[in-house]
Structures are given as C-alpha cells and as structure tokens.
Coordinates of C-alpha atoms in Angstrom, one line a residue:
Chain A
M1414 CA 29.9 -18.8 87.6
S1415 CA 30.5 -15.2 88.3
Y1416 CA 30.0 -12.6 91.0
V1417 CA 28.7 -10.1 88.5
K1418 CA 25.5 -8.4 89.6
S1419 CA 24.6 -5.8 87.0
L1420 CA 25.6 -3.0 84.8
R1421 CA 24.9 0.2 86.8
G1422 CA 24.8 3.8 85.7
K1423 CA 27.7 5.3 87.5
E1424 CA 25.8 8.5 88.2
S1425 CA 22.2 7.5 88.0
G1426 CA 22.4 4.1 89.9
V1427 CA 20.1 2.6 87.3
D1428 CA 20.7 -1.1 86.9
Y1429 CA 20.8 -2.8 83.5
P1430 CA 21.3 -6.5 82.5
I1431 CA 24.6 -7.7 81.3
E1432 CA 24.5 -6.7 77.7
P1433 CA 26.5 -4.7 75.2
R1434 CA 25.9 -1.1 76.4
T1435 CA 27.6 2.1 75.8
I1436 CA 25.9 4.6 78.2
C1437 CA 23.2 4.9 80.8
D1438 CA 20.0 5.8 79.0
S1439 CA 18.8 8.0 81.9
D1440 CA 21.7 10.5 82.0
F1441 CA 24.1 9.5 79.2
G1442 CA 26.8 8.8 81.9
P1443 CA 29.0 5.7 81.9
V1444 CA 27.8 2.3 83.1
E1445 CA 30.0 0.1 85.3
V1446 CA 30.0 -3.5 86.2
T1447 CA 28.9 -4.2 89.8
Y1448 CA 29.8 -7.3 91.8
D1449 CA 28.6 -9.2 94.8
Y1450 CA 31.5 -8.5 97.2
E1451 CA 29.7 -10.1 100.2
A1452 CA 29.5 -13.4 98.3
M1453 CA 33.2 -13.1 97.5
K1454 CA 34.3 -12.8 101.1
G1455 CA 36.0 -15.9 102.3
K1456 CA 36.0 -17.3 98.8
V1457 CA 38.1 -14.8 96.9
T1458 CA 41.3 -14.9 99.0
R1459 CA 45.0 -14.5 98.6
E1460 CA 45.3 -18.3 98.4
S1461 CA 42.5 -18.7 95.8
I1462 CA 44.2 -16.0 93.6
E1463 CA 47.7 -17.5 94.1
A1464 CA 46.4 -20.8 92.9
G1465 CA 45.3 -19.3 89.6
P1466 CA 47.2 -19.0 86.4
L1467 CA 50.2 -16.7 85.9
S1468 CA 48.1 -14.3 83.8
L1469 CA 45.5 -11.6 84.5
W1470 CA 42.9 -14.4 84.7
R1471 CA 44.1 -15.2 88.2
Y1472 CA 41.7 -12.3 89.1
R1473 CA 38.8 -13.7 87.0
D1474 CA 36.5 -13.6 90.1
L1475 CA 36.8 -9.9 89.9
L1476 CA 36.3 -9.7 86.1
P1477 CA 33.0 -9.6 84.3
I1478 CA 33.0 -12.9 82.4
E1479 CA 30.5 -15.7 82.8
N1480 CA 32.3 -18.6 81.1
E1481 CA 35.9 -19.6 80.6
P1482 CA 38.3 -16.9 79.3
R1483 CA 38.5 -17.0 75.5
A1484 CA 41.3 -14.5 74.9
G1485 CA 44.5 -13.3 76.5
L1486 CA 45.3 -16.5 78.3
Q1487 CA 48.9 -15.4 78.6
S1488 CA 48.2 -11.7 79.1
G1489 CA 49.1 -9.8 82.2
W1490 CA 51.3 -10.9 85.1
T1491 CA 53.9 -8.5 83.9
P1492 CA 57.1 -7.7 85.9
L1493 CA 57.0 -5.4 88.9
V1494 CA 60.5 -4.2 88.9
K1495 CA 62.1 -2.9 92.1
A1496 CA 64.0 0.0 90.6
D1497 CA 66.8 0.4 93.1
R1498 CA 69.3 2.1 90.7
L1499 CA 66.7 4.6 89.6
A1500 CA 65.6 5.1 93.2
K1501 CA 69.1 5.9 94.2
H1502 CA 69.5 8.3 91.4
L1503 CA 66.3 10.1 92.4
G1504 CA 67.0 9.9 96.1
V1505 CA 63.9 7.9 97.0
K1506 CA 63.7 5.0 99.3
E1507 CA 61.4 2.6 97.5
L1508 CA 60.6 2.7 93.8
Y1509 CA 58.7 0.2 91.7
I1510 CA 58.1 0.1 87.9
K1511 CA 55.0 -1.9 86.9
D1512 CA 56.2 -2.8 83.4
D1513 CA 53.4 -3.4 80.9
S1514 CA 55.8 -2.8 78.0
A1515 CA 56.4 -6.5 78.5
N1516 CA 52.7 -7.4 78.2
Y1517 CA 51.7 -10.3 76.0
P1518 CA 50.9 -10.4 73.1
S1519 CA 51.2 -6.8 72.0
F1520 CA 53.4 -5.1 74.5
S1521 CA 51.1 -2.6 76.2
Y1522 CA 48.6 -2.4 79.0
K1523 CA 45.9 -2.7 76.4
D1524 CA 46.3 -6.5 76.4
R1525 CA 44.5 -6.5 79.7
V1526 CA 41.4 -4.7 78.6
V1527 CA 41.2 -6.5 75.3
A1528 CA 41.5 -10.0 76.9
V1529 CA 38.3 -9.2 78.8
A1530 CA 36.6 -7.5 75.9
V1531 CA 37.3 -10.2 73.4
T1532 CA 36.1 -12.9 75.8
K1533 CA 32.9 -10.8 76.2
A1534 CA 32.6 -10.5 72.4
F1535 CA 32.4 -14.3 72.3
E1536 CA 29.9 -14.4 75.1
F1537 CA 27.7 -11.9 73.3
G1538 CA 28.1 -13.7 69.9
F1539 CA 29.9 -10.9 67.9
D1540 CA 32.0 -12.0 64.9
T1541 CA 33.8 -8.7 64.5
V1542 CA 35.7 -6.6 67.0
G1543 CA 37.0 -3.1 66.6
C1544 CA 38.2 0.0 68.4
A1545 CA 39.2 3.6 68.2
S1546 CA 42.9 3.8 69.0
T1547 CA 46.1 5.8 69.1
G1548 CA 47.9 2.6 68.2
N1549 CA 48.4 0.3 71.2
L1550 CA 44.8 -0.7 71.5
A1551 CA 44.6 -1.4 67.7
H1552 CA 47.6 -3.7 68.1
S1553 CA 46.0 -5.5 70.9
V1554 CA 42.6 -5.8 69.3
S1555 CA 44.2 -7.0 66.1
A1556 CA 46.4 -9.6 67.8
H1557 CA 43.7 -11.0 70.0
A1558 CA 41.2 -11.1 67.2
A1559 CA 43.7 -13.0 65.0
A1560 CA 44.4 -15.5 67.7
A1561 CA 40.7 -15.9 68.5
G1562 CA 39.6 -16.2 64.9
L1563 CA 37.5 -13.1 64.9
K1564 CA 37.3 -10.3 62.3
A1565 CA 38.8 -7.0 63.3
C1566 CA 38.3 -3.4 62.1
V1567 CA 40.4 -0.8 63.8
M1568 CA 40.1 3.0 63.5
V1569 CA 43.2 5.2 64.1
P1570 CA 44.3 8.8 63.4
H1571 CA 46.1 9.1 60.0
D1572 CA 49.4 10.3 61.4
L1573 CA 50.6 7.5 63.7
E1574 CA 54.2 6.3 63.9
A1575 CA 55.3 3.9 61.2
G1576 CA 56.0 1.2 63.7
K1577 CA 52.5 1.5 65.2
M1578 CA 51.0 1.0 61.7
V1579 CA 53.1 -2.1 61.0
G1580 CA 52.3 -3.4 64.5
M1581 CA 48.6 -3.5 63.7
N1582 CA 48.7 -4.3 60.0
V1583 CA 50.7 -7.5 60.5
F1584 CA 47.8 -9.2 62.3
G1585 CA 45.6 -8.7 59.2
P1586 CA 42.7 -6.5 60.5
R1587 CA 40.9 -3.9 58.4
V1588 CA 42.7 -0.7 59.3
V1589 CA 40.8 2.6 58.8
R1590 CA 43.0 5.7 59.0
I1591 CA 40.9 8.8 59.8
E1592 CA 41.9 12.3 58.9
G1593 CA 41.9 13.9 62.3
N1594 CA 43.1 13.4 65.8
Y1595 CA 42.1 10.7 68.3
D1596 CA 39.1 12.6 69.4
D1597 CA 37.8 12.8 65.8
V1598 CA 38.3 9.0 65.5
N1599 CA 36.6 8.5 68.8
R1600 CA 33.5 10.5 67.7
L1601 CA 33.2 8.6 64.5
C1602 CA 33.5 5.3 66.3
S1603 CA 30.7 6.1 68.6
Q1604 CA 28.6 6.6 65.5
I1605 CA 29.9 3.4 63.9
A1606 CA 29.0 1.5 67.0
D1607 CA 25.5 2.8 66.5
K1608 CA 25.2 1.6 63.0
Y1609 CA 27.2 -1.6 62.7
N1610 CA 26.7 -4.7 64.8
W1611 CA 30.3 -4.9 65.9
A1612 CA 32.0 -5.2 69.2
I1613 CA 33.8 -1.9 69.4
V1614 CA 35.7 -2.7 72.5
N1615 CA 36.0 0.8 73.8
V1616 CA 32.5 1.8 72.9
N1617 CA 29.7 -0.8 73.3
L1618 CA 31.9 -3.2 75.3
R1619 CA 33.4 -0.4 77.2
P1620 CA 32.0 -1.3 80.7
F1621 CA 33.6 -4.8 80.4
Y1622 CA 36.8 -3.7 78.6
T1623 CA 37.6 -1.1 81.3
E1624 CA 37.4 -3.7 84.1
G1625 CA 40.4 -5.5 82.6
A1626 CA 42.5 -2.4 83.6
K1627 CA 41.9 -3.3 87.2
T1628 CA 44.3 -6.2 86.8
H1629 CA 47.2 -3.8 86.5
G1630 CA 46.5 -2.6 90.0
F1631 CA 45.8 -6.1 91.3
E1632 CA 49.2 -7.3 90.1
I1633 CA 51.0 -4.3 91.7
A1634 CA 49.4 -5.1 95.1
E1635 CA 50.0 -8.9 94.9
Q1636 CA 53.6 -8.5 93.5
M1637 CA 54.4 -6.1 96.3
G1638 CA 53.6 -8.9 98.7
W1639 CA 49.9 -8.1 99.2
K1640 CA 50.5 -4.4 99.9
L1641 CA 49.6 -1.2 98.2
P1642 CA 52.2 1.4 97.1
K1643 CA 51.5 4.6 98.9
H1644 CA 51.9 6.6 95.7
T1645 CA 50.9 5.4 92.2
V1646 CA 51.8 7.5 89.1
V1647 CA 49.7 6.7 86.1
P1648 CA 49.5 8.1 82.6
V1649 CA 46.2 9.8 81.7
A1650 CA 44.8 9.6 78.1
G1651 CA 41.2 8.7 77.8
G1652 CA 41.1 8.2 81.5
T1653 CA 40.5 4.4 81.7
I1654 CA 43.4 3.0 83.7
L1655 CA 43.8 5.4 86.6
P1656 CA 40.2 5.1 87.9
K1657 CA 40.4 1.3 87.4
I1658 CA 43.7 0.9 89.3
W1659 CA 42.0 2.8 92.0
K1660 CA 38.9 0.6 91.8
G1661 CA 41.2 -2.5 91.9
Y1662 CA 42.9 -1.2 95.1
Q1663 CA 39.6 -0.5 96.7
E1664 CA 38.3 -3.9 95.8
F1665 CA 41.3 -5.6 97.4
I1666 CA 40.8 -3.4 100.5
E1667 CA 37.1 -4.3 100.6
L1668 CA 37.9 -8.0 100.4
G1669 CA 40.5 -7.7 103.1
L1670 CA 43.3 -8.8 100.8
V1671 CA 45.4 -5.7 101.5
E1672 CA 45.6 -3.1 104.3
D1673 CA 44.1 0.3 103.5
N1674 CA 47.2 2.5 103.6
K1675 CA 45.3 5.4 101.9
P1676 CA 47.0 5.0 98.5
A1677 CA 47.3 8.2 96.5
M1678 CA 46.9 8.4 92.8
Y1679 CA 48.8 10.8 90.5
G1680 CA 48.0 11.6 86.8
A1681 CA 50.8 12.1 84.3
Q1682 CA 50.2 14.0 81.0
A1683 CA 52.3 15.6 78.3
E1684 CA 52.3 19.4 78.3
G1685 CA 51.0 19.3 74.8
C1686 CA 47.9 17.5 76.0
N1687 CA 47.1 18.0 79.6
P1688 CA 43.4 18.8 80.2
I1689 CA 43.3 16.9 83.5
V1690 CA 46.5 18.3 85.0
T1691 CA 45.3 21.8 84.0
A1692 CA 42.0 21.2 85.8
L1693 CA 43.9 20.0 88.9
E1694 CA 46.2 23.1 88.8
E1695 CA 43.3 25.4 88.3
E1696 CA 41.2 23.6 90.9
A1697 CA 38.4 23.3 88.3
E1698 CA 35.7 20.7 88.8
L1699 CA 35.6 19.9 85.0
F1700 CA 38.4 19.8 82.5
R1701 CA 38.4 21.8 79.2
P1702 CA 39.2 19.8 76.1
Q1703 CA 42.4 20.5 74.2
K1704 CA 43.9 20.0 70.8
P1705 CA 46.8 17.7 71.4
N1706 CA 50.4 18.5 70.2
T1707 CA 52.9 16.2 71.7
I1708 CA 55.3 13.3 70.8
A1709 CA 53.4 11.2 73.3
K1710 CA 50.8 10.2 70.7
S1711 CA 49.5 7.2 72.5
I1712 CA 48.2 9.5 75.2
A1713 CA 47.3 12.4 73.0
I1714 CA 43.6 12.5 73.9
G1715 CA 42.3 16.0 74.4
N1716 CA 38.8 15.1 75.4
P1717 CA 39.1 12.2 77.8
A1718 CA 35.8 10.4 78.2
D1719 CA 36.6 9.3 81.7
G1720 CA 38.5 12.5 82.6
Y1721 CA 35.8 13.4 85.2
Y1722 CA 36.5 10.2 87.1
V1723 CA 40.3 10.7 86.9
L1724 CA 39.9 14.1 88.6
K1725 CA 37.5 12.6 91.1
N1726 CA 39.8 9.7 92.1
I1727 CA 42.9 11.8 92.2
R1728 CA 41.2 14.3 94.5
E1729 CA 39.6 11.6 96.7
S1730 CA 42.9 9.8 97.1
G1731 CA 44.9 13.0 98.0
G1732 CA 47.1 12.7 94.9
Y1733 CA 47.9 15.2 92.3
G1734 CA 49.3 15.5 88.7
A1735 CA 52.1 16.8 86.6
S1736 CA 52.8 17.3 82.9
A1737 CA 56.0 16.9 81.0
S1738 CA 57.5 18.7 77.9
D1739 CA 58.6 16.7 74.9
P1740 CA 62.3 17.1 75.8
E1741 CA 61.6 16.0 79.4
I1742 CA 59.7 13.0 78.0
L1743 CA 62.8 11.9 75.9
E1744 CA 65.1 12.5 78.9
A1745 CA 63.0 10.3 81.1
I1746 CA 62.8 7.5 78.5
K1747 CA 66.6 7.5 78.5
L1748 CA 66.8 7.7 82.3
L1749 CA 64.6 4.7 82.7
A1750 CA 66.4 2.7 80.0
E1751 CA 69.9 3.5 81.4
H1752 CA 69.0 2.8 85.0
E1753 CA 66.6 -0.2 84.7
G1754 CA 67.0 -1.6 81.2
I1755 CA 63.4 -0.8 80.4
F1756 CA 62.6 0.9 77.0
T1757 CA 59.3 2.6 77.1
E1758 CA 57.4 4.7 74.5
P1759 CA 56.8 8.4 75.0
A1760 CA 53.7 7.8 77.1
G1761 CA 56.0 5.9 79.6
G1762 CA 58.5 8.7 79.3
T1763 CA 55.8 11.1 80.3
T1764 CA 54.8 9.1 83.3
M1765 CA 58.4 8.7 84.4
A1766 CA 59.1 12.4 83.9
C1767 CA 56.0 13.4 85.8
A1768 CA 56.9 11.1 88.7
I1769 CA 60.3 12.8 88.9
K1770 CA 58.6 16.2 88.9
L1771 CA 56.2 15.2 91.6
I1772 CA 59.1 13.8 93.7
K1773 CA 61.3 16.9 93.2
S1774 CA 58.4 19.3 94.0
G1775 CA 57.8 17.4 97.3
R1776 CA 54.3 16.3 96.2
I1777 CA 55.5 12.7 96.6
P1778 CA 57.6 12.2 99.7
K1779 CA 60.9 10.4 99.1
D1780 CA 60.6 8.0 102.0
E1781 CA 57.3 6.2 101.0
P1782 CA 56.8 3.4 98.4
I1783 CA 56.2 4.8 94.9
C1784 CA 55.0 2.8 91.9
V1785 CA 55.3 4.2 88.3
C1786 CA 53.0 2.5 85.8
I1787 CA 54.7 2.0 82.5
T1788 CA 52.1 1.1 79.9
G1789 CA 53.8 0.8 76.5
N1790 CA 56.9 -0.3 74.7
G1791 CA 59.6 2.0 73.1
L1792 CA 60.3 -0.3 70.2
K1793 CA 57.0 0.7 68.7
T1794 CA 57.8 4.4 68.5
L1795 CA 61.4 4.5 67.4
E1796 CA 60.9 7.7 65.5
A1797 CA 60.4 9.5 68.8
M1798 CA 64.1 8.8 69.5
D1799 CA 65.4 10.2 66.1
G1800 CA 68.5 12.3 66.6
Q1801 CA 68.9 11.2 70.2
F1802 CA 71.9 9.0 69.5
P1803 CA 74.7 10.1 67.2
E1804 CA 75.6 7.3 64.8
S1805 CA 78.9 5.7 65.8
R1806 CA 81.8 5.4 63.4
A1807 CA 82.2 2.0 61.8
I1808 CA 85.7 0.5 62.2
P1809 CA 87.7 -2.1 60.3
A1810 CA 87.6 -5.6 62.0
K1811 CA 91.1 -5.0 63.5
M1812 CA 92.1 -5.0 67.1
A1813 CA 94.2 -1.8 66.7
D1814 CA 91.2 0.1 65.5
F1815 CA 89.1 -1.3 68.3
D1816 CA 91.7 -0.2 70.8
Q1817 CA 91.8 3.3 69.4
L1818 CA 88.0 3.6 69.4
I1819 CA 87.9 2.6 73.0
Q1820 CA 90.5 5.1 73.9
E1821 CA 88.5 7.8 72.1
T1822 CA 85.2 7.1 73.7
S1823 CA 84.1 6.6 77.2
Q1824 CA 81.1 5.3 79.1
T1825 CA 80.1 6.9 82.3
K1826 CA 77.9 5.1 84.6
E1827 CA 77.1 5.2 88.3
P1828 CA 78.4 2.3 90.3
A1829 CA 76.2 -0.8 89.8
H1830 CA 76.5 -1.9 93.4
V1831 CA 75.1 0.2 96.1
Chain B
M625 CA 20.4 37.7 63.6
S626 CA 18.0 35.7 61.5
D627 CA 17.1 32.2 62.5
T628 CA 18.5 29.1 60.7
T629 CA 16.8 25.8 60.4
L630 CA 19.0 22.8 60.9
A631 CA 18.5 19.0 61.3
V632 CA 20.2 18.1 64.6
E633 CA 21.6 14.6 64.6
I634 CA 20.3 12.6 67.6
P635 CA 22.3 9.6 69.0
T636 CA 20.6 6.2 69.1
A637 CA 20.3 6.2 72.9
L638 CA 18.2 9.3 72.8
R639 CA 16.1 8.6 69.8
P640 CA 13.2 7.0 71.7
Q641 CA 12.6 10.3 73.3
V642 CA 12.3 12.2 70.1
G643 CA 9.9 9.8 68.4
D644 CA 12.7 7.5 67.1
Q645 CA 13.9 10.2 64.7
E646 CA 17.6 10.2 63.6
S647 CA 17.5 14.0 63.5
V648 CA 15.2 16.8 64.5
E649 CA 14.7 20.0 62.7
V650 CA 14.8 23.2 64.8
S651 CA 15.4 26.8 64.2
G652 CA 17.6 29.4 65.9
G653 CA 20.6 31.7 65.6
T654 CA 23.0 29.9 67.9
V655 CA 23.8 26.4 69.0
G656 CA 22.2 27.2 72.4
E657 CA 19.0 28.5 70.8
L658 CA 18.7 25.4 68.7
L659 CA 19.2 23.1 71.6
G660 CA 16.8 25.2 73.7
K661 CA 14.1 24.6 71.0
L662 CA 14.8 20.9 71.2
K663 CA 14.5 21.0 75.0
A664 CA 11.2 22.9 74.7
E665 CA 9.8 20.4 72.2
Y666 CA 11.0 17.3 73.9
P667 CA 11.2 18.0 77.7
D668 CA 12.5 14.5 78.6
F669 CA 15.3 14.8 76.1
G670 CA 16.0 18.3 77.3
A671 CA 16.3 17.2 80.9
K672 CA 19.1 14.8 79.9
L673 CA 20.8 17.2 77.6
Y674 CA 21.2 19.9 80.2
K675 CA 22.6 19.7 83.7
T676 CA 21.2 23.1 84.7
D677 CA 19.3 25.7 82.7
T678 CA 22.4 27.0 81.1
E679 CA 24.9 24.1 81.5
L680 CA 25.1 21.0 79.3
N681 CA 25.3 17.5 80.7
R682 CA 29.0 16.8 81.1
F683 CA 28.7 13.4 79.4
I684 CA 27.4 15.1 76.2
N685 CA 29.5 16.5 73.5
I686 CA 28.1 18.8 70.9
Y687 CA 29.8 19.1 67.5
L688 CA 29.1 21.8 64.9
N689 CA 30.6 20.8 61.6
D690 CA 32.7 18.2 63.3
E691 CA 34.2 20.7 65.8
D692 CA 33.5 20.4 69.5
I693 CA 31.6 23.6 70.4
R694 CA 33.9 24.1 73.4
F695 CA 36.5 25.1 70.8
L696 CA 34.1 27.5 69.3
E697 CA 31.9 29.9 71.2
N698 CA 30.1 27.1 73.1
L699 CA 26.4 27.6 73.3
E700 CA 26.8 31.1 71.9
T701 CA 28.3 29.7 68.6
P702 CA 26.3 31.1 65.7
V703 CA 24.9 28.7 63.1
K704 CA 24.3 29.2 59.4
A705 CA 22.4 27.3 56.7
G706 CA 24.1 24.1 55.8
D707 CA 25.8 23.6 59.1
H708 CA 25.8 20.1 60.7
L709 CA 25.0 19.9 64.4
A710 CA 25.5 16.5 66.2
I711 CA 24.9 15.4 69.7
V712 CA 27.4 12.7 70.6
P713 CA 27.7 11.0 74.0
A714 CA 31.2 11.1 75.5
I715 CA 31.7 7.4 75.6
A716 CA 34.8 5.9 74.2
G717 CA 38.4 6.6 75.0
G718 CA 41.5 4.6 75.6

C-alpha cells in the first residue's frame, strides 16, 4: 500500500497517473509526486519509522513505491557526525556533518535516489536503466542495476576522473562517453529517453528518483533526535537535493514529527560553476547558465534543471549561498579530513568551504545548529589531490633511521580533548 | 537579412500539438523569428513555448547547433542555411 496520490505538474497543478513521465504536458514544467498526508497522520509516526529497517526504506511511507523495495535495501542511514573538533576550529557551537560519502553501495548520496528509481523501474517493467551523470550517479545506477539483474547504459562527459570511470565500469554497464560537458550529456539523454524504452532515472523516472533525496533530510532530522538543524548547507549541481531536503523537512513538520524551527537552506557551488549563487547575489529571479570550469566535476552543471526551485527554496527559507574557488575547495577537503576523519570529493570540499564562508561572513550565526551535507567520497577523485602531499622519504627498516626521521619531521595538531 | 528555412526539432511531449511532426519547417532570419512563426502557425504550441510575448518558458531550452542560445544572442541569434535548431525541455539533472 502507499500514500501516493498522483504526479502533479509543479506549476500547472495538472494531475497525472503514476507513470514514467518526464514533464508536465501543459507547461513543460517538472512533475512531482503528491501524497495523502491526512491519511498518514497518526499512522506515520516517530515510532512507526523507528520500527523500520536501518536504511532509507524506513521512510517508505513517504516514498513513491507501491510494492516492496527492490533495490538499495542497505542504502541510506549514513552517519550524522557531530563535528566537535571542526566546530571548535570554526568557533561555532553545534556542527553536524551528514556523511553520504559512506553511503551504500556506491559511496554517494545518489544511492538514495537510485534505490527508489530502480524499484520503480521494476514496477514499471523496464529491463534497462540509464542516466546522464557526472560520475556518482553512473556508479550508483550501475551498481544497483548489477545487484538487481537489470541492464544499464550510463552516459557521462568524456573527461571524468580515472577513478570515476573505473568506479562505473567495474559493474559492467554500457558506458557511453560523450564529447562535451554534463549539460551536453543531459540534453542528449533527454532525446535518448524520447527514443528508447529505457528507464533513464533522471529523465523519465525523475519524479520518483528525486523523492529519494528527501531521505537525506529525513535522516538528518531523525538522527538529531527528531529536530531540524537551523541551518543546512547543501551542494547545488542539477538542483535535486536541496529542494528535496527542504521538502523532507516540510513533510516532517506537516506530520508533526519535528517542530518547525524555520530551517534555513544554503546553496554551495564552485566559483567555476555558480549560476545559482550568482543569481542570489544579483537578486535575479532566474539564473543564467554557465560553462563550468572547476575541479568539482561532480557538481559542474551549468544549466541546473531544478535551479529555479533551488532559488525559490533558499529564498523562502531565509537562507543564502556561497561559492568557493578551487584552492579553497582543496583546503576544505583537508580541513574536514584532518578534523573529523572524513575524506570527501571536491563537491564536499565545496560545501564545506562555502559553509565556512557563510559562517565567517555572519550569514550563518555561530550559536545555532548547522548541518553540512557531504554527498560524495574523496577516494573516487584522487587526482584532485595531486601535488597536495609531498612524497615522504623512504627509510631503511632500522630503528636509528626511524628515530632520525621522527626528529626531522613534526606533526602539529590541535588538542584532541576539549 | 534574408530569411532562412530550417526544420525545427520538436520534443515528443509537444508533437501532438504540431500534428505529430518530429520537426516543423519555418523561415526567418533569427531564432526568435523562427520561433515566432511556429507560434503563429501553432498557437497552442506557442502558448507553451513562451512565458510572455518576448520571453521563453523557463523550462524550455533552445539549442542552435548544439549550443544553448543563451550563450549566443538569445532570440536575436541569426540563423543560416544548414543550422540545426532544437527545442529541448529542461528536464534532467543530478
């Protein structure tokens, strides 16, 4: 059973049945799953959720599936780290890292959206799943398809990091490298979805796929002890996750699962690809697309399909945005690693760097709970760290050489106990 | 400027409104003139393509030879014979 009501044109309000659908026919706008929240009241409770599995499927009543989950049974329920050492370093009172670099099976937040999309692909009877991706989504689609026994065809820009390519090829999908940037891949994929009868997860399964992103927000709230952080900093690429964390927070408020503390949302982008932050800074209603040029390739999307809603939700919530340069991104990756033992990819470095900027500029007050959403794993993008760490000298296996090396080198660290 | 005739690629979702054609031939000197002709010929289609008389629907991307016209001269972008003009909904991402 499910609480799903319809697919509804987000702008037009036109209702459609539950079917693979890319856009609203009446205005070309996005379509979104609607639910019967009244029917959920008293049934979808803290207790009912806590009785569920330790995966994102504990929120299945708020996800658009009809039958049992068919994919991602171990996805989600990633750590929410109370980052006390980093909080002290930044001079803030309460800082959390929602760490999807530890997501299963492919180490990024995409395992959430794909778990839902692949389950829907089964429900709709597709035998092939695909996506347009900057890497992480292709990993997740390929891994979930392999485990589910579905065929996969993933489309990516031609110049991805070597680790990203291996990380998808290993699962045996058909990988199509496209000469161009993500936006070129995306455009082709929308045409492919028109022509082939495939479940392109972020095209014709998009309304279902995006709902999976809500679980990132649900988990933050539950893991904070059924509370919302006052400030949530989220990377912005295509614009899926920020509006869906926001929707997740609003659904929990609507169901009375958390108190409405007026949570504010903040968008993080790389300076080399920051259409949303530029629009915020210029107070423009719409963003202008950009040609990306940044080491944060997984968020290098210059024409974000849901950018309009990112702007809308940020503004509604009273949040803001920031962008980070490539050197700032690398510094933030190291800062997070050295203080919390979390190794994120440049997208996560971007989010961390932007959170720091927003704190330093006073946009985010230091005395209120802050959550930084880390969406990807640094081990996939090792090239980004090239040259960051000088190679250490190898020594003979002799104690005297070790003693000498230790005398020559030092390790500075802030006190561990505060 | 002399007019150029181009076959404009129509996305599946819109084809019913242009007689199920995959593309429609129109003439004009700029992208805006071509789309304006489409709008005149197929008013339902035009109503969805444009938000106002001069502003396109924000969920629509127009590509001239695989380049988003917002990187060119937008609706003022001149067209020439052999160009490929495509209407693509802003759908995917992520």
